[in-house]
Amino acid sequence: MSDQIPDRNDALELLKKYNKKEGLIRHALAVESVMGHFARKFGEDEEKWRVIGLVHDLDYEMYPEEHCKKCVELFEEHHWPEEYIRAVVSHGWEICSDVKPESLLEKTLYAIDELTGLVASSALMRPSKSILDIKAKSVKKKFKTKSFAAGVDREVILKGAGFLDMELSDLITEVIAGMRPVAEEIGLKGNL
Ligand SMILES: [Fe+2]
Ligand SMILES: [Fe+2]
């Protein structure tokens, strides 16, 4: 790694070292793309935001019981900077970590992680099976249907929207826009 700042190649290499399941790789790519979208929107460091999005669930496949804990060890072994590690750990605030999201990057990651899952599940329900023609309104309807994608924690999403001082509908709109550039890679191009 050049001067200890991980770039996208470092992140992808590390991700693929510990993650083999297609679903998890797709989730990582979706979160990466949305983080890049928000970094541009907020005028922040796009590569840093992307890199952290890409590796945020690094330990989940191999160490699900130690999610947000084991990764600290893995990142340290690979000499990742403290700022990056803290950001990753904070996405599991109150679930698997007690590190509260503080920076704009951390708040954004926290707000969009679960929501990418809800958007993906909602897109797959469409006749097109595509994220390219989905509207925020239909995701919001699914949000309110608690039995739909029940594993998606609505409370986390609402807290995240609060952190960003954004309306839920606006957050959904931005997440959809952030996922579209990788529609194909994340299996959500559908038949469009
Ligand atoms: Fe996670
Ligand atoms: Fe995640």
PDB file of C-alpha atoms and ligand atoms in Angstrom, residues 27 31 56-57 91 113, ligand 2:
ATOM      1  CA  HIS A  27     -23.573  -5.491  -1.284  1.00  0.00           C
ATOM      2  CA  VAL A  31     -22.428   0.528  -0.671  1.00  0.00           C
ATOM      3  CA  HIS A  56     -17.266  -2.006   5.589  1.00  0.00           C
ATOM      4  CA  ASP A  57     -18.430  -5.642   6.020  1.00  0.00           C
ATOM      5  CA  HIS A  91     -21.484   1.313  10.955  1.00  0.00           C
ATOM      6  CA  ASP A 113     -25.927   0.498   4.527  1.00  0.00           C
TER       7      ASP A 113
HETATM    8 FE    FE B   2     -23.334  -3.740   5.106  1.00  0.00          FE
END
